[in-house]
Tab-separated table of C-alpha atoms and ligand atoms in Angstrom:
chain	number	residue	atom	x	y	z
A	1	UNK	CA	12.389	-14.032	109.037
A	2	UNK	CA	13.804	-10.544	108.308
A	3	UNK	CA	17.343	-9.170	108.407
A	4	UNK	CA	19.417	-6.368	106.878
A	5	UNK	CA	21.825	-8.639	104.948
A	6	UNK	CA	20.914	-12.178	103.885
A	7	UNK	CA	24.124	-14.187	103.285
A	8	UNK	CA	23.934	-17.384	101.236
A	9	UNK	CA	26.799	-19.766	101.980
A	10	UNK	CA	29.004	-20.444	105.007
A	11	UNK	CA	32.310	-20.898	103.235
A	12	UNK	CA	35.142	-18.430	103.919
A	13	UNK	CA	33.327	-15.622	102.067
A	14	UNK	CA	29.968	-15.923	103.822
A	15	UNK	CA	31.445	-16.575	107.251
A	16	UNK	CA	33.895	-13.672	107.152
A	17	UNK	CA	31.260	-11.304	105.749
A	18	UNK	CA	28.904	-12.296	108.558
A	19	UNK	CA	31.637	-11.672	111.119
A	20	UNK	CA	32.558	-8.253	109.698
A	21	UNK	CA	28.890	-7.178	109.617
A	22	UNK	CA	28.371	-8.453	113.184
A	23	UNK	CA	31.335	-6.321	114.257
A	24	UNK	CA	29.832	-3.290	112.488
A	25	UNK	CA	26.399	-3.809	114.066
A	26	UNK	CA	24.754	-4.653	110.742
A	27	UNK	CA	22.397	-7.545	111.394
A	28	UNK	CA	22.671	-10.491	109.062
A	29	UNK	CA	21.673	-14.146	108.678
A	30	UNK	CA	23.838	-16.863	107.107
A	31	UNK	CA	22.132	-19.746	105.279
A	32	UNK	CA	24.290	-22.827	104.616
A	33	UNK	CA	22.910	-25.818	102.696
A	34	UNK	CA	25.294	-28.396	104.153
A	35	UNK	CA	26.004	-29.367	107.743
A	36	UNK	CA	28.762	-27.982	109.946
A	37	UNK	CA	31.000	-31.044	109.555
A	38	UNK	CA	30.980	-30.709	105.742
A	39	UNK	CA	32.032	-27.062	105.853
A	40	UNK	CA	34.749	-27.673	108.456
A	41	UNK	CA	36.241	-30.765	106.772
A	42	UNK	CA	36.205	-29.893	103.051
A	43	UNK	CA	39.864	-29.930	101.962
A	44	UNK	CA	40.603	-26.790	99.917
A	45	UNK	CA	42.958	-23.844	100.192
A	46	UNK	CA	46.065	-23.818	102.303
A	47	UNK	CA	47.785	-20.458	101.804
A	48	UNK	CA	46.688	-17.115	103.280
A	49	UNK	CA	48.066	-13.969	101.675
A	50	UNK	CA	49.457	-11.237	103.885
A	51	UNK	CA	46.259	-9.164	103.525
A	52	UNK	CA	44.044	-12.139	104.334
A	53	UNK	CA	45.914	-12.854	107.571
A	54	UNK	CA	45.596	-9.173	108.493
A	55	UNK	CA	41.866	-9.200	107.706
A	56	UNK	CA	41.289	-12.272	109.880
A	57	UNK	CA	43.185	-10.661	112.774
A	58	UNK	CA	41.155	-7.451	112.395
A	59	UNK	CA	37.979	-9.548	112.501
A	60	UNK	CA	39.095	-11.199	115.752
A	61	UNK	CA	39.600	-14.526	113.964
A	62	UNK	CA	43.382	-14.621	113.921
A	63	UNK	CA	44.297	-15.941	117.361
A	64	UNK	CA	44.585	-19.683	116.498
A	65	UNK	CA	46.009	-18.821	113.063
A	66	UNK	CA	48.844	-16.916	114.788
A	67	UNK	CA	49.343	-19.794	117.224
A	68	UNK	CA	49.133	-22.746	114.820
A	69	UNK	CA	49.614	-21.229	111.368
A	70	UNK	CA	53.037	-21.355	109.708
A	71	UNK	CA	54.386	-17.991	108.485
A	72	UNK	CA	56.419	-18.541	105.318
A	73	UNK	CA	58.953	-16.029	104.002
A	74	UNK	CA	59.757	-17.895	100.823
A	75	UNK	CA	58.718	-20.339	98.132
A	76	UNK	CA	60.994	-22.511	96.000
A	77	UNK	CA	60.859	-22.837	92.236
A	78	UNK	CA	62.318	-26.135	91.013
A	79	UNK	CA	63.074	-26.599	87.327
A	80	UNK	CA	65.703	-28.239	85.146
A	81	UNK	CA	67.002	-29.970	88.335
A	82	UNK	CA	67.690	-26.471	89.795
A	83	UNK	CA	66.352	-24.980	93.064
A	84	UNK	CA	65.625	-21.269	93.341
A	85	UNK	CA	64.207	-19.665	96.497
A	86	UNK	CA	62.067	-16.537	96.167
A	87	UNK	CA	62.493	-14.342	99.249
A	88	UNK	CA	59.005	-12.858	99.641
A	89	UNK	CA	59.508	-10.123	102.298
A	90	UNK	CA	62.780	-8.930	100.706
A	91	UNK	CA	60.993	-8.384	97.380
A	92	UNK	CA	57.707	-6.946	98.687
A	93	UNK	CA	58.687	-4.631	101.534
A	94	UNK	CA	57.918	-7.235	104.211
A	95	UNK	CA	54.916	-9.221	102.960
A	96	UNK	CA	54.837	-13.001	103.488
A	97	UNK	CA	52.187	-15.751	103.473
A	98	UNK	CA	50.764	-18.018	106.174
A	99	UNK	CA	50.143	-21.736	105.805
A	100	UNK	CA	46.787	-22.216	107.534
A	101	UNK	CA	44.149	-24.414	105.907
A	102	UNK	CA	40.770	-23.126	104.779
A	103	UNK	CA	39.212	-25.798	106.996
A	104	UNK	CA	40.776	-24.119	110.038
A	105	UNK	CA	39.704	-20.637	108.918
A	106	UNK	CA	36.121	-21.886	108.637
A	107	UNK	CA	36.268	-23.608	112.049
A	108	UNK	CA	37.483	-20.379	113.666
A	109	UNK	CA	34.809	-18.237	111.989
A	110	UNK	CA	32.019	-20.708	112.776
A	111	UNK	CA	33.069	-20.835	116.440
A	112	UNK	CA	32.985	-17.024	116.606
A	113	UNK	CA	29.610	-16.938	114.877
A	114	UNK	CA	28.074	-19.478	117.232
A	115	UNK	CA	29.533	-17.652	120.226
A	116	UNK	CA	27.315	-14.578	120.186
A	117	UNK	CA	27.217	-13.808	116.453
A	118	UNK	CA	24.137	-13.557	114.269
A	119	UNK	CA	22.015	-16.546	113.136
A	120	UNK	CA	23.822	-19.273	111.142
A	121	UNK	CA	21.446	-21.903	109.804
A	122	UNK	CA	23.011	-25.165	108.647
A	123	UNK	CA	21.067	-27.517	106.333
A	124	UNK	CA	19.277	-24.395	105.055
A	125	UNK	CA	19.340	-24.549	101.265
A	126	UNK	CA	18.661	-21.295	99.409
A	127	UNK	CA	16.292	-22.068	96.542
A	128	UNK	CA	16.240	-18.678	94.849
A	129	UNK	CA	16.939	-14.985	95.287
A	130	UNK	CA	13.850	-12.942	94.395
A	131	UNK	CA	13.370	-9.212	93.909
A	132	UNK	CA	17.049	-8.317	93.634
A	133	UNK	CA	16.035	-5.240	91.602
A	134	UNK	CA	13.598	-4.102	94.322
A	135	UNK	CA	14.185	-2.420	97.701
A	136	UNK	CA	13.024	-5.614	99.424
A	137	UNK	CA	14.828	-8.660	98.053
A	138	UNK	CA	14.195	-12.056	99.597
A	139	UNK	CA	15.827	-15.455	99.758
A	140	UNK	CA	13.549	-18.437	99.470
A	141	UNK	CA	15.073	-21.369	101.316
A	142	UNK	CA	14.289	-24.832	102.651
A	143	UNK	CA	15.217	-25.672	106.232
A	144	UNK	CA	14.210	-28.813	108.130
A	145	UNK	CA	11.899	-29.776	105.269
A	146	UNK	CA	9.968	-26.487	105.380
A	147	UNK	CA	10.137	-23.703	102.796
A	148	UNK	CA	10.548	-20.191	104.199
A	149	UNK	CA	11.569	-16.722	103.053
A	150	UNK	CA	14.316	-14.486	104.426
A	151	UNK	CA	13.263	-10.852	103.847
A	152	UNK	CA	16.321	-8.598	103.477
A	153	UNK	CA	17.551	-5.160	102.522
A	154	UNK	CA	20.523	-6.737	100.734
A	155	UNK	CA	21.557	-10.265	99.666
A	156	UNK	CA	25.170	-11.519	99.514
A	157	UNK	CA	25.633	-14.521	97.225
A	158	UNK	CA	28.574	-16.312	98.875
A	159	UNK	CA	27.355	-19.706	97.692
A	160	UNK	CA	30.305	-20.764	95.577
A	161	UNK	CA	30.616	-21.800	91.948
A	162	UNK	CA	27.524	-24.026	91.999
A	163	UNK	CA	25.295	-21.786	94.101
A	164	UNK	CA	21.955	-20.207	93.159
A	165	UNK	CA	22.620	-16.496	93.730
A	166	UNK	CA	24.221	-15.919	90.314
A	167	UNK	CA	21.018	-17.196	88.649
A	168	UNK	CA	19.221	-14.093	89.941
A	169	UNK	CA	21.302	-11.887	87.626
A	170	UNK	CA	19.353	-11.555	84.343
A	171	UNK	CA	21.106	-13.041	81.333
A	172	UNK	CA	20.792	-9.679	79.593
A	173	UNK	CA	23.223	-8.078	82.057
A	174	UNK	CA	25.466	-11.096	82.738
A	175	UNK	CA	28.851	-11.293	81.067
A	176	UNK	CA	30.729	-14.555	81.653
A	177	UNK	CA	34.408	-15.105	80.883
A	178	UNK	CA	36.154	-18.414	81.348
A	179	UNK	CA	38.418	-21.171	80.201
A	180	UNK	CA	39.133	-24.709	81.299
A	181	UNK	CA	42.649	-26.118	81.348
A	182	UNK	CA	43.474	-29.462	79.678
A	183	UNK	CA	44.763	-30.857	82.945
A	184	UNK	CA	43.778	-31.197	86.612
A	185	UNK	CA	45.433	-31.544	90.014
A	186	UNK	CA	45.642	-34.817	91.924
A	187	UNK	CA	45.954	-33.715	95.561
A	188	UNK	CA	46.971	-35.822	98.561
A	189	UNK	CA	47.203	-35.405	102.301
A	190	UNK	CA	49.839	-37.608	103.972
A	191	UNK	CA	50.831	-38.211	107.586
A	192	UNK	CA	54.486	-37.419	107.039
A	193	UNK	CA	56.507	-34.275	107.835
A	194	UNK	CA	56.915	-32.001	104.796
A	195	UNK	CA	60.038	-32.697	102.719
A	196	UNK	CA	60.967	-29.007	102.751
A	197	UNK	CA	60.306	-26.133	105.141
A	198	UNK	CA	58.606	-23.999	102.440
A	199	UNK	CA	56.397	-24.698	99.418
A	200	UNK	CA	58.074	-26.137	96.310
A	201	UNK	CA	56.584	-25.416	92.862
A	202	UNK	CA	58.180	-27.763	90.288
A	203	UNK	CA	58.122	-27.496	86.477
A	204	UNK	CA	59.103	-30.828	84.868
A	205	UNK	CA	58.809	-32.353	81.362
A	206	UNK	CA	56.507	-34.952	82.971
A	207	UNK	CA	54.263	-32.228	84.432
A	208	UNK	CA	53.811	-29.872	87.373
A	209	UNK	CA	54.198	-30.880	91.021
A	210	UNK	CA	53.620	-28.891	94.221
A	211	UNK	CA	54.849	-29.736	97.687
A	212	UNK	CA	52.830	-27.966	100.347
A	213	UNK	CA	51.868	-28.736	103.923
A	214	UNK	CA	49.147	-28.443	106.575
A	215	UNK	CA	51.350	-28.661	109.673
A	216	UNK	CA	54.877	-29.764	110.686
A	217	UNK	CA	53.604	-33.376	110.522
A	218	UNK	CA	51.183	-33.314	107.566
A	219	UNK	CA	52.209	-33.020	103.916
A	220	UNK	CA	49.859	-31.644	101.236
A	221	UNK	CA	51.052	-32.351	97.675
A	222	UNK	CA	49.688	-32.070	94.151
A	223	UNK	CA	50.498	-33.595	90.747
A	224	UNK	CA	49.331	-32.315	87.371
A	225	UNK	CA	47.269	-35.107	85.813
A	226	UNK	CA	45.260	-35.325	82.570
A	227	UNK	CA	41.783	-33.819	82.693
A	228	UNK	CA	39.231	-36.500	83.632
A	229	UNK	CA	41.642	-38.428	85.874
A	230	UNK	CA	40.033	-40.287	88.812
A	231	UNK	CA	41.969	-40.349	92.091
A	232	UNK	CA	41.476	-44.129	92.379
A	233	UNK	CA	43.581	-44.601	89.221
A	234	UNK	CA	46.698	-43.670	91.215
A	235	UNK	CA	48.132	-45.890	93.960
A	236	UNK	CA	49.914	-44.179	96.860
A	237	UNK	CA	53.231	-45.614	95.666
A	238	UNK	CA	52.700	-44.343	92.120
A	239	UNK	CA	51.975	-40.872	93.512
A	240	UNK	CA	55.132	-40.796	95.621
A	241	UNK	CA	57.213	-42.152	92.715
A	242	UNK	CA	55.867	-39.476	90.368
A	243	UNK	CA	56.418	-36.695	92.902
A	244	UNK	CA	60.000	-37.932	93.275
A	245	UNK	CA	60.572	-37.822	89.509
A	246	UNK	CA	59.117	-34.344	89.032
A	247	UNK	CA	60.964	-32.898	92.042
A	248	UNK	CA	64.349	-34.263	90.939
A	249	UNK	CA	67.272	-31.966	91.683
A	250	UNK	CA	71.060	-31.905	91.483
A	251	UNK	CA	71.058	-31.054	95.190
A	252	UNK	CA	71.959	-34.341	96.982
A	253	UNK	CA	70.869	-32.908	100.335
A	254	UNK	CA	67.188	-33.079	99.399
A	255	UNK	CA	65.037	-36.210	99.628
A	256	UNK	CA	61.290	-36.804	99.418
A	257	UNK	CA	59.713	-37.980	102.696
A	258	UNK	CA	57.099	-40.664	101.995
A	259	UNK	CA	54.289	-41.705	104.289
A	260	UNK	CA	50.684	-42.949	104.531
A	261	UNK	CA	48.308	-41.083	102.232
A	262	UNK	CA	45.162	-40.142	104.177
A	263	UNK	CA	43.193	-38.294	101.470
A	264	UNK	CA	43.256	-38.226	97.679
A	265	UNK	CA	41.178	-36.084	95.289
A	266	UNK	CA	41.243	-34.569	91.814
A	267	UNK	CA	40.449	-30.888	91.162
A	268	UNK	CA	39.840	-29.619	87.630
A	269	UNK	CA	41.570	-26.371	86.739
A	270	UNK	CA	39.452	-23.567	85.381
A	271	UNK	CA	39.144	-19.800	85.223
A	272	UNK	CA	35.760	-18.118	85.454
A	273	UNK	CA	34.624	-14.542	85.997
A	274	UNK	CA	31.045	-13.292	86.169
A	275	UNK	CA	30.529	-9.589	85.521
A	276	UNK	CA	29.023	-7.606	87.121
A	277	UNK	CA	29.418	-8.726	90.745
A	278	UNK	CA	26.367	-6.700	91.757
A	279	UNK	CA	22.809	-6.584	90.459
A	280	UNK	CA	20.439	-4.274	92.306
A	281	UNK	CA	20.614	-5.327	95.935
A	282	UNK	CA	22.325	-8.659	95.212
A	283	UNK	CA	26.104	-8.880	95.582
A	284	UNK	CA	28.227	-11.832	94.438
A	285	UNK	CA	31.401	-12.627	96.411
A	286	UNK	CA	34.045	-15.347	96.264
A	287	UNK	CA	33.627	-18.397	94.064
A	288	UNK	CA	30.033	-17.344	93.305
A	289	UNK	CA	31.633	-14.661	91.114
A	290	UNK	CA	35.013	-16.062	90.078
A	291	UNK	CA	37.277	-19.100	89.943
A	292	UNK	CA	41.040	-19.044	89.474
A	293	UNK	CA	43.363	-22.009	88.824
A	294	UNK	CA	44.809	-22.894	92.281
A	295	UNK	CA	48.439	-22.509	91.111
A	296	UNK	CA	48.645	-18.985	92.523
A	297	UNK	CA	46.809	-19.848	95.766
A	298	UNK	CA	44.372	-16.990	95.080
A	299	UNK	CA	40.836	-18.428	95.395
A	300	UNK	CA	40.286	-18.102	99.116
A	301	UNK	CA	42.241	-14.850	99.231
A	302	UNK	CA	40.121	-13.269	96.498
A	303	UNK	CA	36.990	-14.250	98.432
A	304	UNK	CA	38.375	-12.423	101.470
A	305	UNK	CA	39.108	-9.340	99.377
A	306	UNK	CA	35.550	-9.316	98.053
A	307	UNK	CA	33.872	-9.511	101.454
A	308	UNK	CA	36.166	-6.966	103.112
A	309	UNK	CA	35.150	-4.579	100.301
A	310	UNK	CA	31.463	-5.536	100.605
A	311	UNK	CA	31.388	-5.212	104.405
A	312	UNK	CA	32.856	-1.684	104.167
A	313	UNK	CA	30.248	-0.741	101.554
A	314	UNK	CA	27.267	-2.101	103.492
A	315	UNK	CA	28.524	-0.582	106.737
A	316	UNK	CA	28.923	2.873	105.152
A	317	UNK	CA	25.373	2.611	103.801
A	318	UNK	CA	24.080	1.454	107.165
A	319	UNK	CA	25.852	4.125	109.214
A	320	UNK	CA	25.672	7.163	106.933
A	321	UNK	CA	23.178	6.305	104.193
A	322	UNK	CA	26.088	6.674	101.768
A	323	UNK	CA	25.839	4.184	98.870
A	324	UNK	CA	29.037	5.293	97.113
A	325	UNK	CA	31.039	2.156	98.039
A	326	UNK	CA	28.057	-0.048	97.166
A	327	UNK	CA	27.991	1.556	93.714
A	328	UNK	CA	31.759	0.965	93.376
A	329	UNK	CA	31.711	-2.619	94.711
A	330	UNK	CA	31.738	-4.522	91.426
A	331	UNK	CA	34.338	-2.304	89.764
A	332	UNK	CA	36.613	-2.381	92.837
A	333	UNK	CA	36.511	-6.184	93.172
A	334	UNK	CA	36.792	-6.954	89.475
A	335	UNK	CA	40.022	-4.974	89.170
A	336	UNK	CA	41.585	-7.248	91.825
A	337	UNK	CA	39.912	-10.361	90.358
A	338	UNK	CA	41.371	-9.787	86.895
A	339	UNK	CA	44.831	-9.180	88.348
A	340	UNK	CA	44.510	-12.500	90.181
A	341	UNK	CA	43.358	-14.205	86.966
A	342	UNK	CA	46.320	-12.735	85.100
A	343	UNK	CA	48.762	-13.869	87.786
A	344	UNK	CA	47.262	-17.346	88.280
A	345	UNK	CA	46.951	-18.112	84.561
A	346	UNK	CA	50.503	-16.923	83.861
A	347	UNK	CA	51.924	-19.053	86.699
A	348	UNK	CA	49.865	-22.039	85.522
A	349	UNK	CA	51.194	-21.651	81.968
A	350	UNK	CA	54.770	-21.300	83.247
A	351	UNK	CA	54.720	-24.433	85.393
A	352	UNK	CA	52.339	-26.918	83.726
A	353	UNK	CA	53.087	-28.902	80.574
A	354	UNK	CA	50.163	-28.776	78.149
A	355	UNK	CA	49.312	-32.058	76.356
A	356	UNK	CA	50.262	-30.467	73.010
A	357	UNK	CA	53.459	-28.811	74.294
A	358	UNK	CA	56.389	-28.871	71.874
A	359	UNK	CA	60.138	-28.780	72.655
A	360	UNK	CA	59.931	-25.093	71.700
A	361	UNK	CA	57.260	-24.553	74.399
A	362	UNK	CA	59.476	-26.379	76.914
A	363	UNK	CA	62.385	-24.053	76.191
A	364	UNK	CA	60.180	-20.950	76.515
A	365	UNK	CA	58.958	-22.172	79.933
A	366	UNK	CA	62.510	-22.816	81.120
A	367	UNK	CA	63.564	-19.392	79.854
A	368	UNK	CA	60.722	-17.830	81.848
A	369	UNK	CA	61.817	-19.583	85.033
A	370	UNK	CA	65.463	-18.751	84.351
A	371	UNK	CA	64.429	-15.099	83.990
A	372	UNK	CA	62.717	-15.127	87.409
A	373	UNK	CA	65.766	-16.784	88.975
A	374	UNK	CA	68.078	-14.239	87.397
A	375	UNK	CA	66.259	-10.902	87.313
A	376	UNK	CA	65.018	-9.090	90.424
A	377	UNK	CA	62.275	-7.337	88.428
A	378	UNK	CA	60.764	-10.646	87.285
A	379	UNK	CA	61.193	-12.172	90.739
A	380	UNK	CA	59.525	-9.143	92.342
A	381	UNK	CA	56.489	-9.444	90.065
A	382	UNK	CA	56.106	-13.075	91.183
A	383	UNK	CA	56.548	-12.222	94.884
A	384	UNK	CA	54.080	-9.306	94.733
A	385	UNK	CA	51.454	-11.423	93.002
A	386	UNK	CA	51.955	-14.372	95.325
A	387	UNK	CA	51.763	-12.432	98.618
A	388	UNK	CA	48.753	-10.488	97.300
A	389	UNK	CA	48.195	-6.778	96.962
A	390	UNK	CA	46.882	-4.787	99.956
A	391	UNK	CA	43.098	-5.145	100.246
A	392	UNK	CA	42.387	-1.424	100.170
B	1	FAS	P1	32.867	-21.942	98.917
B	1	FAS	O1	32.523	-22.806	97.740
B	1	FAS	O2	34.007	-22.295	99.785
B	1	FAS	O3	31.603	-21.852	99.903
B	1	FAS	C1	30.295	-21.761	99.377
B	1	FAS	C2	29.355	-22.295	100.444
B	1	FAS	O4	28.019	-22.086	99.997
B	1	FAS	C3	29.525	-23.811	100.656
B	1	FAS	O5	29.651	-24.090	102.018
B	1	FAS	C4	28.258	-24.400	100.057
B	1	FAS	O6	27.840	-25.564	100.742
B	1	FAS	C5	27.265	-23.258	100.245
B	1	FAS	N1	26.149	-23.269	99.303
B	1	FAS	C6	26.192	-23.564	97.965
B	1	FAS	N2	24.946	-23.471	97.442
B	1	FAS	C7	24.101	-23.106	98.467
B	1	FAS	C8	22.708	-22.868	98.565
B	1	FAS	N3	21.912	-22.978	97.501
B	1	FAS	N4	22.199	-22.504	99.771
B	1	FAS	C9	23.002	-22.371	100.866
B	1	FAS	N5	24.337	-22.617	100.849
B	1	FAS	C10	24.868	-22.974	99.648
B	1	FAS	N6	41.932	-21.831	96.671
B	1	FAS	C11	43.181	-21.522	97.069
B	1	FAS	O7	43.467	-20.339	97.330
B	1	FAS	N7	44.136	-22.502	97.164
B	1	FAS	C12	43.838	-23.830	96.926
B	1	FAS	O8	44.689	-24.687	97.036
B	1	FAS	C13	42.536	-24.189	96.543
B	1	FAS	N8	42.201	-25.508	96.344
B	1	FAS	C14	40.905	-25.819	95.994
B	1	FAS	C15	40.509	-27.158	95.806
B	1	FAS	C16	39.196	-27.475	95.428
B	1	FAS	C17	38.771	-28.922	95.264
B	1	FAS	C18	38.265	-26.440	95.194
B	1	FAS	C19	36.857	-26.756	94.716
B	1	FAS	C20	38.638	-25.116	95.405
B	1	FAS	C21	39.954	-24.802	95.813
B	1	FAS	N9	40.363	-23.483	96.047
B	1	FAS	C22	41.610	-23.149	96.421
B	1	FAS	C23	39.440	-22.416	95.931
B	1	FAS	C24	38.612	-22.379	97.200
B	1	FAS	O9	39.447	-22.313	98.305
B	1	FAS	C25	37.654	-21.225	97.068
B	1	FAS	O10	38.284	-20.095	96.489
B	1	FAS	C26	37.025	-20.841	98.358
B	1	FAS	O11	36.401	-21.979	98.889
B	1	FAS	C27	36.033	-19.710	98.076
B	1	FAS	O12	35.248	-19.540	99.179
B	1	FAS	P2	33.697	-19.189	99.022
B	1	FAS	O13	33.531	-18.129	98.001
B	1	FAS	O14	33.200	-18.975	100.397
B	1	FAS	O15	33.017	-20.467	98.356
B	2	PHB	C1	47.689	-25.960	99.371
B	2	PHB	O1	48.466	-26.116	100.325
B	2	PHB	O2	46.561	-26.507	99.313
B	2	PHB	C2	48.114	-25.068	98.210
B	2	PHB	C3	49.248	-24.292	98.353
B	2	PHB	C4	49.640	-23.469	97.295
B	2	PHB	C5	48.900	-23.467	96.129
B	2	PHB	C6	47.754	-24.250	96.000
B	2	PHB	C7	47.365	-25.067	97.053
B	2	PHB	O3	49.299	-22.671	95.089
């Protein structure tokens, strides 16, 4: 099989890139190793930055998001029994965020792809990217038990943190930066209306807690737990009790709504950046190139930024033979990636309690939160980072 752009992975990055290239008349094929149900049901991100929502609308994938998504103009910081709301549009010249799960984004993009878009092969596992340094790279893949090759002009590695595309970048040119955090997130889905109309990020001596949502009737919540925790170690009641403790406030009007937990999982927290994000005719996008701790809700949004940049570059090359944006791709994306790493790691440090934290560390964290609650400049930096910077 031959195409202009071979895309490995049908997560948000691969699916949106395929859609943008379809729109630009650049033919492309998406290879996805898992089946459609896996991609559409994998519980991950929940918050779309302003620029991401705009990008999905521009790609014709925003209709259900605008109908069912929840626009949020604020987030709450909860610390030392205090509640402080951060007014996002007031601090960023009108930017907000949208609560709309990654599962729904993928469903919308898959539906568009299958309705007249380019080929999307499920259960098609890429085995290797070959010839990235040549003018005719190829993706070897296995589909329905048979090995084949996808001949391309360009390959987009959108295959996530554990994909194969990154392996095609020679060690001699790869630079990897990363850290793991000494804690993880225990996440739950529960059939109960959210306990607050906006997200609540709580810093507590017992650890971090986050109250999020998926809809007006489904709560999404997270607890900081020690690294290596297994979800089965926590009963539903213990989870609700711990959320209640960490979200404690002097405000008597607030209570935690409890309900049946329908999903439970543990996500390790790590940062990871692979430089460069391009090697020859291979481009890395999304989690294939970088991972951020989920505290700042940046992972999915960074993936969108990468593929909007990549689609523009490949389209310019296709239409005008101009490779200038292709040559700038890695530098352009990495600038945004490192800003997201800075923001996400700083917010993680501010809100999570490290196992070796001292009373001095606790006071410094509380001073940092008090500063945000009391100084517009500090609050603005948080709001700008959280709503995301414009994609161009
Ligand atoms: P993805 O990993 O989503 O997609 C890669 C795709 O490639 C997958 O479908 C995979 O099956 C496929 N693939 C892999 N190897 C392949 C091969 N060899 N051949 C073909 N296909 C292959 N981000 C947030 O912003 N907020 C959150 O709350 C949040 N929570 C998260 C929770 C968890 C448990 C995890 C793991 C991540 C979370 N993230 C969160 C980050 C997450 O949303 C990613 O940033 C996002 O999925 C990135 O999208 P992609 O780059 O498309 O990668
Ligand atoms: C989520 O709803 O899954 C979510 C929201 C905000 C975050 C991380 C995850 O920072």
